[in-house]
């Protein structure tokens, strides 16, 4: 019965016919209760919910139904009771037979157990033996699979202990791909497989550690490698020095030195690594040449580089190794290129610096050619360009501190050998030779400073006197050092004197020594002799125009150099100027370059001697005037004297005697110089006497003083007319005193009427007398406030003259005023 059916309410039963309906309804309920498929709770709830007191009637009907079932059970039992009793009777009969059979079975089992106990024991032994036999067979089979793995692992350990890491990596690869997969289920194989990556990392670490040790040791060996390479390059240059001397520097020869004892060729890294792992199998044939060539492999073991390269290659991490190696070498390059602070003090400092650089780049060249791809030409070129910039900067800085030309020359030789060595290995070195031209200028500067000291010493030790020669040998000794030729002097008998002083041949010899010193630097620069000739001439010009010229100028200005010395200096410069053509021939003989070659620099240093000569001439004029001033300062005129002494003043006579003796010395000078000096002295003397007469501090002058002054001027005129220096035409020299002469004549003759009448006329007798000069002197003579005035006598004798003087003064003042207004 479905749940929907149970949940329907029971129909209302009429009270008057309830028994029948109740039985029918409860019958349905009992049917539902006895059905195990229907829910019990729903059925019981319908009993209590349908009608009031229905549960009571239900209980009554339930009791009736139970009794009915009990009667049916009783009927069923009664129906089968006799069969049950019969079965029990039969069972009791069988129990005796069963007990008898049980005894027989028990006895049989006992006897069977006793009989099979021995068989069981033997059977168990057989089973055990068979199990052992099976286990042994299985063990042998498993061991046969494991033994090759263990042998390979043992081989791996031996290779690691013997540092044959490349072979160890190959063994690991076989273990992983071939052997371990066969027995991978065993624990020891799993442990072994887990250890292999760690062993690879250990190999990487060990190989990297070896590489670091190699990089550390290579710094120590680079110096020796570079030293050996540069020595062999120098020997090679010495061997070919004769050829290179006539070569124009266009070609270079590969140096004898080689890192591996043969021409560098690229080879694969595997072969190199095999050579490292099995050195006993390598047979290296020794060179049987007469001269053994030292190789880098004799000094450096490159196996750590090859080993580490191949290990990282096998492990698939080659790029990491390459980047690390290049980075470390860049760092080492910067350290190698860092100079010592005192490197410029000795040549050994430069040599060590160059040795380290050469060794470094030769190692790089060897690694470049002995490995495949570890280094590239682009990388080495980049490294070399960086090094070139640093090297040139270092050499430029340190060479600038060198003051010793010998040290600069040694530095140049080192740079040339350094450049030739590296050029032989393909490194461009043009910038180094360009730097040498800068250092050549520095070398020339040091030479100029050195020769400046030499010239100063020569000038200080010179006696500035003509060179005396007593014998033919002495004469030949002088002309062998200096190209002097004079037919008149050669005809003279010994002893005789050469016109120049001893400094001239010494200067000439030192200029030649300078050319030799300059040539030493120009050699081996891979330049043509035309360029060398040009460099020699330029440096010689600098020596003449700057160094020697400066020394001459300083010499001329020195206080202790007198007129005699100045005259000798002029003579010396004349002979040195004439010798310049011999210096040009000297350079031509060295370089074998004709002076007529286009672009050949000429020696313009001869202008040095002209300038020095002009400076000496000017100094002669200056010193001569200074000497005149010294004499004039000794003048002690009595400007108020009534009459003159009748003879010239003593200071003036001493001055004239000095001038005569001085001009006698000037006979060795060129005529124009002596004439100019004489004219300059006379003009200066005339000007100084005029200034003395017109001195503003001089307030009054007597006629006697004028007469005395006139006597002194007459002596000056007599000196000028005596031709102290030959070559003057007519009275040219006397004209130096014409201003004084006309002024003194005007006052001595008292010819004012003529002066005033002819003033401004070209034919005037007193044309050189300036009105202001005449007025100034006249004012000094007319001052009546002083005693012994000349005009006091005029007033006593003739008052008209006083009026005349006043008139003259007024007229002179008007002339002066007219001149000032006109100007």
Short mmCIF file of N, CA, C and O in Angstrom, two decimals, residues 188-229:
data_model
loop_
_atom_site.label_atom_id
_atom_site.label_comp_id
_atom_site.label_asym_id
_atom_site.label_seq_id
_atom_site.Cartn_x
_atom_site.Cartn_y
_atom_site.Cartn_z
N UNK A 188 71.32 1.86 -3.96
CA UNK A 188 72.66 2.43 -4.16
C UNK A 188 72.74 3.16 -5.51
O UNK A 188 73.46 4.14 -5.66
N UNK A 189 72.00 2.66 -6.49
CA UNK A 189 72.01 3.36 -7.79
C UNK A 189 71.29 4.70 -7.70
O UNK A 189 71.70 5.69 -8.32
N UNK A 190 70.24 4.73 -6.90
CA UNK A 190 69.55 6.00 -6.71
C UNK A 190 70.47 7.01 -6.02
O UNK A 190 70.52 8.19 -6.40
N UNK A 191 71.19 6.54 -5.01
CA UNK A 191 72.14 7.42 -4.32
C UNK A 191 73.23 7.89 -5.29
O UNK A 191 73.63 9.05 -5.30
N UNK A 192 73.68 6.91 -6.10
CA UNK A 192 74.71 7.24 -7.07
C UNK A 192 74.21 8.29 -8.07
O UNK A 192 74.92 9.25 -8.39
N UNK A 193 73.00 8.09 -8.56
CA UNK A 193 72.43 9.05 -9.51
C UNK A 193 72.24 10.42 -8.87
O UNK A 193 72.41 11.46 -9.52
N UNK A 194 71.88 10.44 -7.58
CA UNK A 194 71.72 11.72 -6.88
C UNK A 194 73.06 12.42 -6.68
O UNK A 194 73.12 13.66 -6.62
N UNK A 195 74.16 11.65 -6.60
CA UNK A 195 75.48 12.25 -6.37
C UNK A 195 76.11 12.81 -7.64
O UNK A 195 77.00 13.68 -7.57
N UNK A 196 75.70 12.31 -8.79
CA UNK A 196 76.34 12.75 -10.03
C UNK A 196 76.21 14.26 -10.27
O UNK A 196 77.19 14.90 -10.64
N UNK A 197 75.04 14.90 -10.12
CA UNK A 197 74.98 16.36 -10.30
C UNK A 197 75.91 17.12 -9.34
O UNK A 197 76.52 18.11 -9.72
N UNK A 198 76.02 16.58 -8.11
CA UNK A 198 76.92 17.23 -7.16
C UNK A 198 78.38 17.11 -7.60
O UNK A 198 79.18 18.04 -7.46
N UNK A 199 78.71 15.89 -8.15
CA UNK A 199 80.07 15.72 -8.64
C UNK A 199 80.35 16.65 -9.82
O UNK A 199 81.47 17.18 -9.96
N UNK A 200 79.35 16.88 -10.66
CA UNK A 200 79.53 17.83 -11.76
C UNK A 200 79.81 19.23 -11.23
O UNK A 200 80.69 19.93 -11.73
N UNK A 201 79.06 19.64 -10.25
CA UNK A 201 79.29 20.96 -9.66
C UNK A 201 80.66 21.03 -9.00
O UNK A 201 81.34 22.06 -9.08
N UNK A 202 81.06 19.89 -8.37
CA UNK A 202 82.41 19.87 -7.77
C UNK A 202 83.47 20.01 -8.85
O UNK A 202 84.48 20.72 -8.66
N UNK A 203 83.27 19.33 -9.97
CA UNK A 203 84.24 19.44 -11.07
C UNK A 203 84.29 20.88 -11.58
O UNK A 203 85.37 21.43 -11.85
N UNK A 204 83.11 21.50 -11.74
CA UNK A 204 83.08 22.90 -12.17
C UNK A 204 83.82 23.79 -11.18
O UNK A 204 84.62 24.65 -11.56
N UNK A 205 83.57 23.56 -9.89
CA UNK A 205 84.23 24.39 -8.88
C UNK A 205 85.73 24.17 -8.87
O UNK A 205 86.51 25.14 -8.76
N UNK A 206 86.15 22.89 -8.98
CA UNK A 206 87.58 22.60 -8.97
C UNK A 206 88.26 23.20 -10.19
O UNK A 206 89.33 23.82 -10.10
N UNK A 207 87.63 23.00 -11.36
CA UNK A 207 88.23 23.55 -12.58
C UNK A 207 88.28 25.07 -12.53
O UNK A 207 89.24 25.69 -12.98
N UNK A 208 87.23 25.68 -11.97
CA UNK A 208 87.23 27.14 -11.84
C UNK A 208 88.29 27.59 -10.84
O UNK A 208 88.95 28.62 -11.04
N UNK A 209 88.48 26.80 -9.79
CA UNK A 209 89.54 27.13 -8.83
C UNK A 209 90.92 27.04 -9.49
O UNK A 209 91.78 27.90 -9.27
N UNK A 210 91.11 25.99 -10.31
CA UNK A 210 92.38 25.87 -11.05
C UNK A 210 92.57 27.05 -11.99
O UNK A 210 93.68 27.57 -12.17
N UNK A 211 91.48 27.47 -12.62
CA UNK A 211 91.56 28.62 -13.53
C UNK A 211 91.95 29.89 -12.76
O UNK A 211 92.76 30.69 -13.24
N UNK A 212 91.38 30.06 -11.58
CA UNK A 212 91.72 31.23 -10.78
C UNK A 212 93.20 31.19 -10.38
O UNK A 212 93.87 32.22 -10.38
N UNK A 213 93.67 29.99 -10.02
CA UNK A 213 95.10 29.86 -9.71
C UNK A 213 95.95 30.19 -10.94
O UNK A 213 97.01 30.82 -10.82
N UNK A 214 95.47 29.74 -12.10
CA UNK A 214 96.20 30.04 -13.34
C UNK A 214 96.24 31.56 -13.58
O UNK A 214 97.29 32.12 -13.93
N UNK A 215 95.08 32.20 -13.42
CA UNK A 215 95.03 33.65 -13.63
C UNK A 215 95.92 34.39 -12.64
O UNK A 215 96.49 35.43 -12.97
N UNK A 216 96.03 33.85 -11.45
CA UNK A 216 96.89 34.48 -10.46
C UNK A 216 98.37 34.28 -10.81
O UNK A 216 99.19 35.19 -10.68
N UNK A 217 98.70 33.05 -11.26
CA UNK A 217 100.10 32.77 -11.57
C UNK A 217 100.54 33.43 -12.87
O UNK A 217 101.72 33.73 -13.04
N UNK A 218 99.58 33.65 -13.80
CA UNK A 218 99.97 34.22 -15.09
C UNK A 218 100.50 35.63 -14.93
O UNK A 218 101.33 36.10 -15.73
N UNK A 219 100.04 36.32 -13.89
CA UNK A 219 100.56 37.68 -13.64
C UNK A 219 102.05 37.62 -13.30
O UNK A 219 102.81 38.52 -13.68
N UNK A 220 102.45 36.58 -12.61
CA UNK A 220 103.86 36.45 -12.25
C UNK A 220 104.70 36.07 -13.47
O UNK A 220 105.84 36.51 -13.60
N UNK A 221 104.12 35.27 -14.35
CA UNK A 221 104.89 34.80 -15.50
C UNK A 221 104.84 35.77 -16.67
O UNK A 221 105.66 35.68 -17.58
N UNK A 222 103.86 36.68 -16.67
CA UNK A 222 103.75 37.62 -17.79
C UNK A 222 105.01 38.47 -17.92
O UNK A 222 105.46 38.76 -19.02
N UNK A 223 105.58 38.85 -16.80
CA UNK A 223 106.78 39.67 -16.84
C UNK A 223 107.92 38.92 -17.53
O UNK A 223 108.65 39.49 -18.35
N UNK A 224 108.08 37.64 -17.18
CA UNK A 224 109.15 36.84 -17.78
C UNK A 224 108.88 36.59 -19.26
O UNK A 224 109.80 36.66 -20.09
N UNK A 225 107.62 36.32 -19.61
CA UNK A 225 107.28 36.12 -21.02
C UNK A 225 107.59 37.37 -21.82
O UNK A 225 108.20 37.34 -22.89
N UNK A 226 107.13 38.53 -21.29
CA UNK A 226 107.39 39.78 -21.99
C UNK A 226 108.86 40.10 -22.10
O UNK A 226 109.34 40.57 -23.14
N UNK A 227 109.61 39.83 -21.03
CA UNK A 227 111.06 40.08 -21.06
C UNK A 227 111.73 39.24 -22.14
O UNK A 227 112.56 39.73 -22.91
N UNK A 228 111.37 37.97 -22.20
CA UNK A 228 111.96 37.08 -23.20
C UNK A 228 111.60 37.52 -24.61
O UNK A 228 112.45 37.57 -25.51
N UNK A 229 110.32 37.87 -24.80
CA UNK A 229 109.88 38.29 -26.13
C UNK A 229 110.58 39.56 -26.59
O UNK A 229 111.01 39.67 -27.74
#
